[in-house]
GROMACS .gro file of N, CA and C in nm:
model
  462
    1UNK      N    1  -3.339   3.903   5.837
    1UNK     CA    2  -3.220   3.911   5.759
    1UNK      C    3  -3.126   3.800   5.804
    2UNK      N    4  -3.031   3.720   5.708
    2UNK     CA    5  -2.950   3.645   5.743
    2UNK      C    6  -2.811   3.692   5.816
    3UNK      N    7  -2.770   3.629   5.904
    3UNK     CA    8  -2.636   3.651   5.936
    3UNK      C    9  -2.546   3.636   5.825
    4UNK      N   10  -2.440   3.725   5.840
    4UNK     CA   11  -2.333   3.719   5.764
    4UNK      C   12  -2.284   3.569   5.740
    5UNK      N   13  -2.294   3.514   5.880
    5UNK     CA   14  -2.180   3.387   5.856
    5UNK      C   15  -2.267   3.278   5.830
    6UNK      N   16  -2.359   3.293   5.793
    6UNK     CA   17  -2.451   3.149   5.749
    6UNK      C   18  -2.408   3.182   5.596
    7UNK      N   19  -2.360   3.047   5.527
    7UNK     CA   20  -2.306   3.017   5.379
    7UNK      C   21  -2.438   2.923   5.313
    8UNK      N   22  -2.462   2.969   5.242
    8UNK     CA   23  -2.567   2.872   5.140
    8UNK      C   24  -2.504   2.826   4.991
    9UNK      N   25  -2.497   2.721   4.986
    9UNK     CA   26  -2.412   2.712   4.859
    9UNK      C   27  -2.567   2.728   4.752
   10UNK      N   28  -2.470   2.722   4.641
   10UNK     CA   29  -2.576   2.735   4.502
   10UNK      C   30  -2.568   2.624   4.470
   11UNK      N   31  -2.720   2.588   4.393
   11UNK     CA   32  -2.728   2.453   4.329
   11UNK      C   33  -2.625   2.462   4.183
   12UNK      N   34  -2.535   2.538   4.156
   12UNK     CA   35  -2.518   2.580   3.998
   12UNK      C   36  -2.377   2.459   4.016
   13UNK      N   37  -2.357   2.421   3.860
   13UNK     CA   38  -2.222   2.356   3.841
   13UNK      C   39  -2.215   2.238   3.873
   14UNK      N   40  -2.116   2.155   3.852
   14UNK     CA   41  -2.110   2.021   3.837
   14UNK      C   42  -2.026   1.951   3.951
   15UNK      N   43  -2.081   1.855   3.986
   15UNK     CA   44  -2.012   1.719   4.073
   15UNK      C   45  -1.868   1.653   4.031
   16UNK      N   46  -1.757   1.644   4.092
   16UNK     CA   47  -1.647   1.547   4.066
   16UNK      C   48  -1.720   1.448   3.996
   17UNK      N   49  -1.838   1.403   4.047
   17UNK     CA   50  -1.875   1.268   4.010
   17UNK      C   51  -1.879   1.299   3.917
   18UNK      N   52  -1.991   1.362   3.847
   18UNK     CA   53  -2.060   1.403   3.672
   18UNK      C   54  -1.947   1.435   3.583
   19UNK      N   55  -1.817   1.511   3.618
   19UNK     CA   56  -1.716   1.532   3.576
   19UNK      C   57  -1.644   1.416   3.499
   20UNK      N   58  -1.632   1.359   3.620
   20UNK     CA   59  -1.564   1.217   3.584
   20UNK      C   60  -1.633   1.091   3.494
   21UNK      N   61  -1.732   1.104   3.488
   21UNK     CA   62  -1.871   0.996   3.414
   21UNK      C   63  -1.855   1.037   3.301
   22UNK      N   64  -1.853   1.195   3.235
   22UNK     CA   65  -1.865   1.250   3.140
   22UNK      C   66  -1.687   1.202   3.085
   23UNK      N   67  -1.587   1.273   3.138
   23UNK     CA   68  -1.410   1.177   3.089
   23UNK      C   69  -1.408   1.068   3.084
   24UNK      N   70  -1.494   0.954   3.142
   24UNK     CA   71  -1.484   0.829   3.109
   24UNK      C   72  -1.529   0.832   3.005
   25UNK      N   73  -1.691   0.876   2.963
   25UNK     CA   74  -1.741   0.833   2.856
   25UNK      C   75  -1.657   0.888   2.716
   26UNK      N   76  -1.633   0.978   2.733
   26UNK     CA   77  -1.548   1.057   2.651
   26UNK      C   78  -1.446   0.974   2.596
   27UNK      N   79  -1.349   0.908   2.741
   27UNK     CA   80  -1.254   0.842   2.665
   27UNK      C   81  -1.287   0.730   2.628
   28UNK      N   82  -1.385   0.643   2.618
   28UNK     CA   83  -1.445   0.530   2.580
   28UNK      C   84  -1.416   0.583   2.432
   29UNK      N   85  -1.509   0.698   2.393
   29UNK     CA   86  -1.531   0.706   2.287
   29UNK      C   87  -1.436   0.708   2.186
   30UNK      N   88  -1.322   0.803   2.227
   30UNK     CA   89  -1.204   0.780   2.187
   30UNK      C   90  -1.102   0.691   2.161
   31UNK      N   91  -1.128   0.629   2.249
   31UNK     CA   92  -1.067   0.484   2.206
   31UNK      C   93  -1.100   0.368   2.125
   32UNK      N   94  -1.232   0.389   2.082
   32UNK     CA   95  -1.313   0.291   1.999
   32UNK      C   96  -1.268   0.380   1.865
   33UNK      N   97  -1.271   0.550   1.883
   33UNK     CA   98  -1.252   0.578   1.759
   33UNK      C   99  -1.132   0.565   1.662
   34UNK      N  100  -1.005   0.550   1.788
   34UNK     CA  101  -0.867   0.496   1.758
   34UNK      C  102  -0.873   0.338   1.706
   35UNK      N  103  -0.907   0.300   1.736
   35UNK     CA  104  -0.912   0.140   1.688
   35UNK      C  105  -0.962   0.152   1.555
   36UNK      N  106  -1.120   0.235   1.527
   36UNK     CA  107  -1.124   0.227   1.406
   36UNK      C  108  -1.039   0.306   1.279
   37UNK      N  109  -0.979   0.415   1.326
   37UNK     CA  110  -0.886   0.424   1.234
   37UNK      C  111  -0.793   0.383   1.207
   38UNK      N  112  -0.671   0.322   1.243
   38UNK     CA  113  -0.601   0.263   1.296
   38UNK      C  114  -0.640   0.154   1.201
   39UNK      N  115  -0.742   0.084   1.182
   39UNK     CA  116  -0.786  -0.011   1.057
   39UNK      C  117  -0.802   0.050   0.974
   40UNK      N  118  -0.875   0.146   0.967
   40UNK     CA  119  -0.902   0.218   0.793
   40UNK      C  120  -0.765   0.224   0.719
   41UNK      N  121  -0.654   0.300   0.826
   41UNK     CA  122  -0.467   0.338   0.798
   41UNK      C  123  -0.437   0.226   0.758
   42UNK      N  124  -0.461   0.096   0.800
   42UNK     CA  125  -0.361  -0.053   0.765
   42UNK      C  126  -0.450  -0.062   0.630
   43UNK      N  127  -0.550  -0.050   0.577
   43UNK     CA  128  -0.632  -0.119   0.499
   43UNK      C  129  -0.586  -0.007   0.423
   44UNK      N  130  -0.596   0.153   0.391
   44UNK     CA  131  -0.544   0.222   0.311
   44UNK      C  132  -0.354   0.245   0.230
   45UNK      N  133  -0.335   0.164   0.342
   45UNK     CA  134  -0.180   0.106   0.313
   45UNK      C  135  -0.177   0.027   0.260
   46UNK      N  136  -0.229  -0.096   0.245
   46UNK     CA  137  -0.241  -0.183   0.202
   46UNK      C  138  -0.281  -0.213   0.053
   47UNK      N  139  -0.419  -0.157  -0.042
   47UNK     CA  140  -0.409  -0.072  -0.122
   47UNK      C  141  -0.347   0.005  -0.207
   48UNK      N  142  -0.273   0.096  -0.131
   48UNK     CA  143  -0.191   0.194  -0.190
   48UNK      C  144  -0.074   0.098  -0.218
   49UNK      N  145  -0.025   0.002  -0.153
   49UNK     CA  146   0.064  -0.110  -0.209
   49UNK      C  147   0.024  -0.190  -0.320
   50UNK      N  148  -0.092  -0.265  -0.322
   50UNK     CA  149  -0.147  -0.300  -0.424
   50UNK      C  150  -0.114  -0.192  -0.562
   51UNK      N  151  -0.179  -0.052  -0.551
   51UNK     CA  152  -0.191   0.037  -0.649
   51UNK      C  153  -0.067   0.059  -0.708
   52UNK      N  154   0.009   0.064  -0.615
   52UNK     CA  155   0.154   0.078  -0.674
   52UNK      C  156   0.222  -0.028  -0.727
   53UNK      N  157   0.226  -0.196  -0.717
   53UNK     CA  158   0.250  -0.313  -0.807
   53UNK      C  159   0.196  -0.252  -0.935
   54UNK      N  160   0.109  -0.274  -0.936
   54UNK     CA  161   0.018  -0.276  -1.029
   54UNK      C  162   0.038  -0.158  -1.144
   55UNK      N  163   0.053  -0.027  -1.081
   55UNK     CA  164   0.101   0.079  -1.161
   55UNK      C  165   0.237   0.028  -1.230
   56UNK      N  166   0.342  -0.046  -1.132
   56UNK     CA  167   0.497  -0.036  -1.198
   56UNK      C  168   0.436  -0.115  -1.297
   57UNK      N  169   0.404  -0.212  -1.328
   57UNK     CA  170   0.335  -0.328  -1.382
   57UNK      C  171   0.303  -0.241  -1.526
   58UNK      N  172   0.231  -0.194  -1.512
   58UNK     CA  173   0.163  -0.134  -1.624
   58UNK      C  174   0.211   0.000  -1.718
   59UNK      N  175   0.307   0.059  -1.625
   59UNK     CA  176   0.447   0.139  -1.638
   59UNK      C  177   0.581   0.041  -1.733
   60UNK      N  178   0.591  -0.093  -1.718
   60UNK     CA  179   0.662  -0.130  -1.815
   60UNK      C  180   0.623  -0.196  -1.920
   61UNK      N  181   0.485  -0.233  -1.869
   61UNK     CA  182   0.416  -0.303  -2.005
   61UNK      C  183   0.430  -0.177  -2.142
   62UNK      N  184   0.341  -0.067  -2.048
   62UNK     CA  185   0.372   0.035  -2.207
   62UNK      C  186   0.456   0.091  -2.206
   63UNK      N  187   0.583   0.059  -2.139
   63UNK     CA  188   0.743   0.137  -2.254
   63UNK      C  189   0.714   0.055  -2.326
   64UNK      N  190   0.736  -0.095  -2.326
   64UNK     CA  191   0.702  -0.201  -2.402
   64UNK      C  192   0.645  -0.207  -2.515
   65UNK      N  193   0.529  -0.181  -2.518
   65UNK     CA  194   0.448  -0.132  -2.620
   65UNK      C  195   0.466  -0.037  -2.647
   66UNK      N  196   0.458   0.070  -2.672
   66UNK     CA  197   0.620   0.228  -2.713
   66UNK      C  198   0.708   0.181  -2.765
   67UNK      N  199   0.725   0.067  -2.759
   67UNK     CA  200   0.875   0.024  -2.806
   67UNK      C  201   1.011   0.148  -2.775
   68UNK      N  202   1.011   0.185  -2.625
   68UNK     CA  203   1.105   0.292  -2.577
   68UNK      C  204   1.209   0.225  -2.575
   69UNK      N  205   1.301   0.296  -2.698
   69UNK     CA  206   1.453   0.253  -2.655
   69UNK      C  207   1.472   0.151  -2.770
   70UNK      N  208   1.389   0.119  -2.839
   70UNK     CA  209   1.389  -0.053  -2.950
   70UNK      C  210   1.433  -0.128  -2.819
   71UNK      N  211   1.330  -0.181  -2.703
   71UNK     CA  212   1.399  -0.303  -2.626
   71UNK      C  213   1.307  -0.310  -2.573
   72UNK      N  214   1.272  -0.430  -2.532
   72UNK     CA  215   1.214  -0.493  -2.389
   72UNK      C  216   1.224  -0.459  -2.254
   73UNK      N  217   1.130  -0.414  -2.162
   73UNK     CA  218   1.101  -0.352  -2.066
   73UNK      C  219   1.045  -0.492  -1.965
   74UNK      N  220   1.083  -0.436  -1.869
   74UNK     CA  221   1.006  -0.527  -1.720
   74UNK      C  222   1.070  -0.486  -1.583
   75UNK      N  223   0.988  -0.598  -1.522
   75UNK     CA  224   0.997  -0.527  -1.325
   75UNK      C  225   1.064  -0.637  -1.288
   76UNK      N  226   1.152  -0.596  -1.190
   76UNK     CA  227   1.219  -0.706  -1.071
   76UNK      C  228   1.158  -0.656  -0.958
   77UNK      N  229   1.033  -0.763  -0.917
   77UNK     CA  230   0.980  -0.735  -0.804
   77UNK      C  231   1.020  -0.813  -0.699
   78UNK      N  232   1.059  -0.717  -0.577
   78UNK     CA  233   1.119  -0.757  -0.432
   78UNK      C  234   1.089  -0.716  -0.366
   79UNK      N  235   1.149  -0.773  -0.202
   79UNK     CA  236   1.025  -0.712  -0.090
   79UNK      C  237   1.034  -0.635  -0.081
   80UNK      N  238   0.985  -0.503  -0.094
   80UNK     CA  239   1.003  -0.362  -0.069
   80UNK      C  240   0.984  -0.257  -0.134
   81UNK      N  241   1.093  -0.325  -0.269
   81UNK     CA  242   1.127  -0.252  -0.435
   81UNK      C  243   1.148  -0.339  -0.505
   82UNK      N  244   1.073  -0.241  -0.628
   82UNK     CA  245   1.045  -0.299  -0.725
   82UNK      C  246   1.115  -0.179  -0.860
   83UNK      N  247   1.177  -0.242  -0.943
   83UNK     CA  248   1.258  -0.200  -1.023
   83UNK      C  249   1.227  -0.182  -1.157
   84UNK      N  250   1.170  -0.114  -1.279
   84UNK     CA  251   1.162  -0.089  -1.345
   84UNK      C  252   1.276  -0.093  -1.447
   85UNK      N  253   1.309  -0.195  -1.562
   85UNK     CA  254   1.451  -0.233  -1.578
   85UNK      C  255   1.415  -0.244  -1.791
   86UNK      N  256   1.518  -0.186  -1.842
   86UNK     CA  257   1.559  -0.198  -1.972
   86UNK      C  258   1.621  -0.299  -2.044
   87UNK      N  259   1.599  -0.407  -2.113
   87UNK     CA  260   1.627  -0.521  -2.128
   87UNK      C  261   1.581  -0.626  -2.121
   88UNK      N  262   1.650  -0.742  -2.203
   88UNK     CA  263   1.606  -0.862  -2.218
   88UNK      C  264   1.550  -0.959  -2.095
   89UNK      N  265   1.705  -0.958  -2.009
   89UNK     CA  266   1.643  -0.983  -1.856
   89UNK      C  267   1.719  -0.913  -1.774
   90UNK      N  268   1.700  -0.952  -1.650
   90UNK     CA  269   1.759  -0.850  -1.531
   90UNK      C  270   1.913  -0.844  -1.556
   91UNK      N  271   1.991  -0.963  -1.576
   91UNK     CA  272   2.111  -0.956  -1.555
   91UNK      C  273   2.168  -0.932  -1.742
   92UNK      N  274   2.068  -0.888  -1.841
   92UNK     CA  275   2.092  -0.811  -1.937
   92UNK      C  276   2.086  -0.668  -1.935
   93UNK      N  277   2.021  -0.620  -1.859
   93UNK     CA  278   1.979  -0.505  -1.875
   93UNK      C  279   2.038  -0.372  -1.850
   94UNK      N  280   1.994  -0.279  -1.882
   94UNK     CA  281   2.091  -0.142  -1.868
   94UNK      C  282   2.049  -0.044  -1.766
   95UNK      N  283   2.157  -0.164  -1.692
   95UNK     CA  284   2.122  -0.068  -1.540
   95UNK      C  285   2.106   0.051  -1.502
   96UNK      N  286   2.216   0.155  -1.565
   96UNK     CA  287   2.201   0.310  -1.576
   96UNK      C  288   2.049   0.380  -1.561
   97UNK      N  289   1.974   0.266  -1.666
   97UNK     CA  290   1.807   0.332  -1.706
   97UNK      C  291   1.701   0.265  -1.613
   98UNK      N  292   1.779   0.216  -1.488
   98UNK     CA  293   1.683   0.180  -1.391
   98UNK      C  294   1.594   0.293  -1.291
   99UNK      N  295   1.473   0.234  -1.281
   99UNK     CA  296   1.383   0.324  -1.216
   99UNK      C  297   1.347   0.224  -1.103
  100UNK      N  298   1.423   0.262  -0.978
  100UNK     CA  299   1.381   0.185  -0.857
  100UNK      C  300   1.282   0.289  -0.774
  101UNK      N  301   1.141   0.202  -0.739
  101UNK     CA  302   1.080   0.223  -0.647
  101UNK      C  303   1.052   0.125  -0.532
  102UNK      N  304   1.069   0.222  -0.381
  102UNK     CA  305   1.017   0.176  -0.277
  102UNK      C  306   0.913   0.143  -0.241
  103UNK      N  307   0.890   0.027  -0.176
  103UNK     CA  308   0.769  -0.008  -0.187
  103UNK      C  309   0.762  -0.031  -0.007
  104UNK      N  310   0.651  -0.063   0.066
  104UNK     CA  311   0.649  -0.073   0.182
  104UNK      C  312   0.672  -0.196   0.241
  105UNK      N  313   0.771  -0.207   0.326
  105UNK     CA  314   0.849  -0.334   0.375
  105UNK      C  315   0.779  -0.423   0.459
  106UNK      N  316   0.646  -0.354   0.510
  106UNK     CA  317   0.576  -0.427   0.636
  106UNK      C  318   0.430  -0.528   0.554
  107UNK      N  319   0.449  -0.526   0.443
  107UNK     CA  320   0.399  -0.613   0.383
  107UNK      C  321   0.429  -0.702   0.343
  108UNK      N  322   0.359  -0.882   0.337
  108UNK     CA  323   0.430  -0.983   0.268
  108UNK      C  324   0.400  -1.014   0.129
  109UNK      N  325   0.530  -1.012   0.080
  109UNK     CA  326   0.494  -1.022  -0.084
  109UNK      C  327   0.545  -1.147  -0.121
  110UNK      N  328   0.487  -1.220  -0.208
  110UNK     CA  329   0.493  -1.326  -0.211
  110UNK      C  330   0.476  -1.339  -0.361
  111UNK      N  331   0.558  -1.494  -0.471
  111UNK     CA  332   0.531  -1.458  -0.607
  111UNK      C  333   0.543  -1.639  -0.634
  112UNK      N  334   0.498  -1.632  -0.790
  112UNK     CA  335   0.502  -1.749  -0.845
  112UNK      C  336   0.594  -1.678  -0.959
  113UNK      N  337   0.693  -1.756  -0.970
  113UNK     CA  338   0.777  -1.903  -0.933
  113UNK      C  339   0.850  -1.816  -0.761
  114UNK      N  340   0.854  -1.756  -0.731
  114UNK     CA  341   0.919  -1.698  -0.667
  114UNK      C  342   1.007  -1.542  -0.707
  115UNK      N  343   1.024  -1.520  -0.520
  115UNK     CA  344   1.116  -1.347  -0.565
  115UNK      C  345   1.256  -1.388  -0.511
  116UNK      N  346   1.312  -1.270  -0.557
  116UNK     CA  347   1.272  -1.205  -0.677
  116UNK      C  348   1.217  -1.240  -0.799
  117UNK      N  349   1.104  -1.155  -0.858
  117UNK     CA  350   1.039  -1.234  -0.976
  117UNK      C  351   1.057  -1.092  -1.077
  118UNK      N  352   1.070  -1.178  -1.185
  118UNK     CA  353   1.097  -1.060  -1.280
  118UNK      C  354   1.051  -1.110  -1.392
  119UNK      N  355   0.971  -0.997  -1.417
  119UNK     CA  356   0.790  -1.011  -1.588
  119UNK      C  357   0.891  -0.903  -1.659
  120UNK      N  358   0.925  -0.939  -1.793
  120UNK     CA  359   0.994  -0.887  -1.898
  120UNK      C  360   0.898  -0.898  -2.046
  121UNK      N  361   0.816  -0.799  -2.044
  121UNK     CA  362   0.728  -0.778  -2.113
  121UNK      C  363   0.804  -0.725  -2.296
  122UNK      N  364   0.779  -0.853  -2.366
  122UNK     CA  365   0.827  -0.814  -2.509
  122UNK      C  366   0.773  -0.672  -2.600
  123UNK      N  367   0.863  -0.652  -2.689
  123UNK     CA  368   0.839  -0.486  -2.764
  123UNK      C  369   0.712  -0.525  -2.867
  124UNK      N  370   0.667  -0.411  -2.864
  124UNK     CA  371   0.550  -0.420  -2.926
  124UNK      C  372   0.431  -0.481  -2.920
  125UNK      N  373   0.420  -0.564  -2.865
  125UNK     CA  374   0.295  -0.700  -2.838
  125UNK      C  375   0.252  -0.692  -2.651
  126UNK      N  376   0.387  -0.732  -2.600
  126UNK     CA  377   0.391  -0.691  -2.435
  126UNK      C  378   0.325  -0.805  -2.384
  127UNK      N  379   0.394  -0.889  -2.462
  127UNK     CA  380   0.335  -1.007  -2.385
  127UNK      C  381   0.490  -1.069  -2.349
  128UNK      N  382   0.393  -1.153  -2.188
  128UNK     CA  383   0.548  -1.187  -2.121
  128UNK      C  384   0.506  -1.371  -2.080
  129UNK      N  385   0.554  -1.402  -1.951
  129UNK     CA  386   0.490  -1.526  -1.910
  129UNK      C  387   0.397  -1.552  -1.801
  130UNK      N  388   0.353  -1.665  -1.784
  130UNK     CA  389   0.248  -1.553  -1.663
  130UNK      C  390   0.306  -1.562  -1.548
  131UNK      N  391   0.259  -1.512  -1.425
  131UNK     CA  392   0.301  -1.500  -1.285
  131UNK      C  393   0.148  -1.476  -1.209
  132UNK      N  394   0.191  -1.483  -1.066
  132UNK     CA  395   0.102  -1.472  -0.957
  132UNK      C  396   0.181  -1.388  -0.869
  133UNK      N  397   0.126  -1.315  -0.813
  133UNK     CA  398   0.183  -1.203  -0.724
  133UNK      C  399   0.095  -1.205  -0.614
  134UNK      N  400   0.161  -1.211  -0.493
  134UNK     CA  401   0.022  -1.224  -0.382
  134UNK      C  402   0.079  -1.095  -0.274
  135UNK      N  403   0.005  -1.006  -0.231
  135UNK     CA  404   0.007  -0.928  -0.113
  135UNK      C  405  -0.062  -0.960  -0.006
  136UNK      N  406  -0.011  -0.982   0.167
  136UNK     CA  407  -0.079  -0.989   0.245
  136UNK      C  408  -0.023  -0.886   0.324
  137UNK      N  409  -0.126  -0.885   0.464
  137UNK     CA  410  -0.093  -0.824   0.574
  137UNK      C  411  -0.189  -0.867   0.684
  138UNK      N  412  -0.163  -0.889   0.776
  138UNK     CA  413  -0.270  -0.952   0.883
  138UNK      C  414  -0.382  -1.005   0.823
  139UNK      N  415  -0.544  -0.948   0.828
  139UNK     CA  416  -0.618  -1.028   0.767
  139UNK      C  417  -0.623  -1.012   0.580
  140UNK      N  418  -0.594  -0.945   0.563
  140UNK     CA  419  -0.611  -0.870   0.428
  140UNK      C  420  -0.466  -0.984   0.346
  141UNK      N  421  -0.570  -0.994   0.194
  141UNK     CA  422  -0.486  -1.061   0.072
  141UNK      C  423  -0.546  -1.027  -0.023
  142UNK      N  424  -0.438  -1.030  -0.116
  142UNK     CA  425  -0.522  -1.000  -0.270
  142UNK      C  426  -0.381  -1.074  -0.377
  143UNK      N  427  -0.449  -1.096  -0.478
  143UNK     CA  428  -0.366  -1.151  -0.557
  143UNK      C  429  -0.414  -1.051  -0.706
  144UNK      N  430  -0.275  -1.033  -0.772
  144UNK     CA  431  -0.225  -1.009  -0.897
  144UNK      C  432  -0.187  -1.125  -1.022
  145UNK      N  433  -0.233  -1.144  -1.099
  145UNK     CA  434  -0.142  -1.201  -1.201
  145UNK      C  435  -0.149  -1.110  -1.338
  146UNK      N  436  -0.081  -1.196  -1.370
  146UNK     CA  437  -0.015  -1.138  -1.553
  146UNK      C  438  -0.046  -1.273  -1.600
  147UNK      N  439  -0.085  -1.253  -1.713
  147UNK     CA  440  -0.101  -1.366  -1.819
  147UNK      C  441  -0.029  -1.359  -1.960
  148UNK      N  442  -0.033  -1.448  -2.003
  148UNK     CA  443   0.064  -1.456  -2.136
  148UNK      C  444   0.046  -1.370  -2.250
  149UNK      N  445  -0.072  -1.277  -2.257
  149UNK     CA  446  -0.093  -1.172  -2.334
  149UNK      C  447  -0.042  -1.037  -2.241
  150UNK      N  448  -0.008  -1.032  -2.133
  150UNK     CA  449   0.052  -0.955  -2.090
  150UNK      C  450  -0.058  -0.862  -1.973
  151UNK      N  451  -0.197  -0.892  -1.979
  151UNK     CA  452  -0.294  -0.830  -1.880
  151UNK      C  453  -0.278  -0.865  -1.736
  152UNK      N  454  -0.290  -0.755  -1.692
  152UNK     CA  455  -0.290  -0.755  -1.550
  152UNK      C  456  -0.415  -0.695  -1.456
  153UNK      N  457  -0.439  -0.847  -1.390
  153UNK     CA  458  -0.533  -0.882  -1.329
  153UNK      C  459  -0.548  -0.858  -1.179
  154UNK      N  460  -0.623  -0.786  -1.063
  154UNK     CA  461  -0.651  -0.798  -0.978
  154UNK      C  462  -0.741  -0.756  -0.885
   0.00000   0.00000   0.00000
């Protein structure tokens, strides 16, 4: 029979070491998985900026074509917001019936002839002049235009 005071440990359970091998790997993993989302988020932002030009865009082309209001419809696009506006041109128009949306500031927006740029899409036909609209953000670009029949491209 054994003495009381002789201790035998058990082989059962894990090492500091194995512990720690296993939290490293762990946080490896985690951190690779942060990086990749973290891109998917900038690239789904990015997008959703696009989607939203493009919607106001197509939001005043057809009041336009509606002929809402008997008048001419268009956007004053700027960094950020973009304005949905009633009238001939911006500094005609009836401000009251403005529809300003925010747009996201950490993007560079960029336009031909320049911004503020403002596409004033005629009643009934919805044709305006053309433009170039460019979105960037780190690696990511895409370009928009409008053409003289009033389609919007991107």
């Amino acid at each position: 029979m054994k003495s009381p005071s002789a201790f035998t440990p058990s082989p059962s359970g894990f090492t500091l070491i194995e512990v720690l091998v296993v939290l490293g790997i762990f946080g490896i993993f985690l951190a690779s998985s942060l990086v990749a989302n973290l891109d998917f988020y900038k690239g789904y932002v990015f997008r959703s900026e696009r989607n939203l030009i493009v919607s106001v865009l197509a939001k005043a082309r057809a009041q336009s074509l509606n002929n809402i209001n008997q008048a001419k419809h268009g956007v004053r696009l700027d960094a950020g917001k973009y304005t949905i506006f009633e009238g001939k041109t911006w500094d005609n128009r009836a401000a009251s019936l403005d529809e300003v949306i925010e747009g996201n500031r950490s993007l560079v927006l960029t336009a031909l002839p320049g911004l503020p740029l403002d596409i004033v899409f005629s009643q009934l036909a919805a044709t305006t002049t053309n433009a170039a609209i460019s979105i960037s953000s780190g690696g990511r670009s895409v370009n928009i235009t409008i053409n003289e029949a009033g389609q919007i491209n991107w």
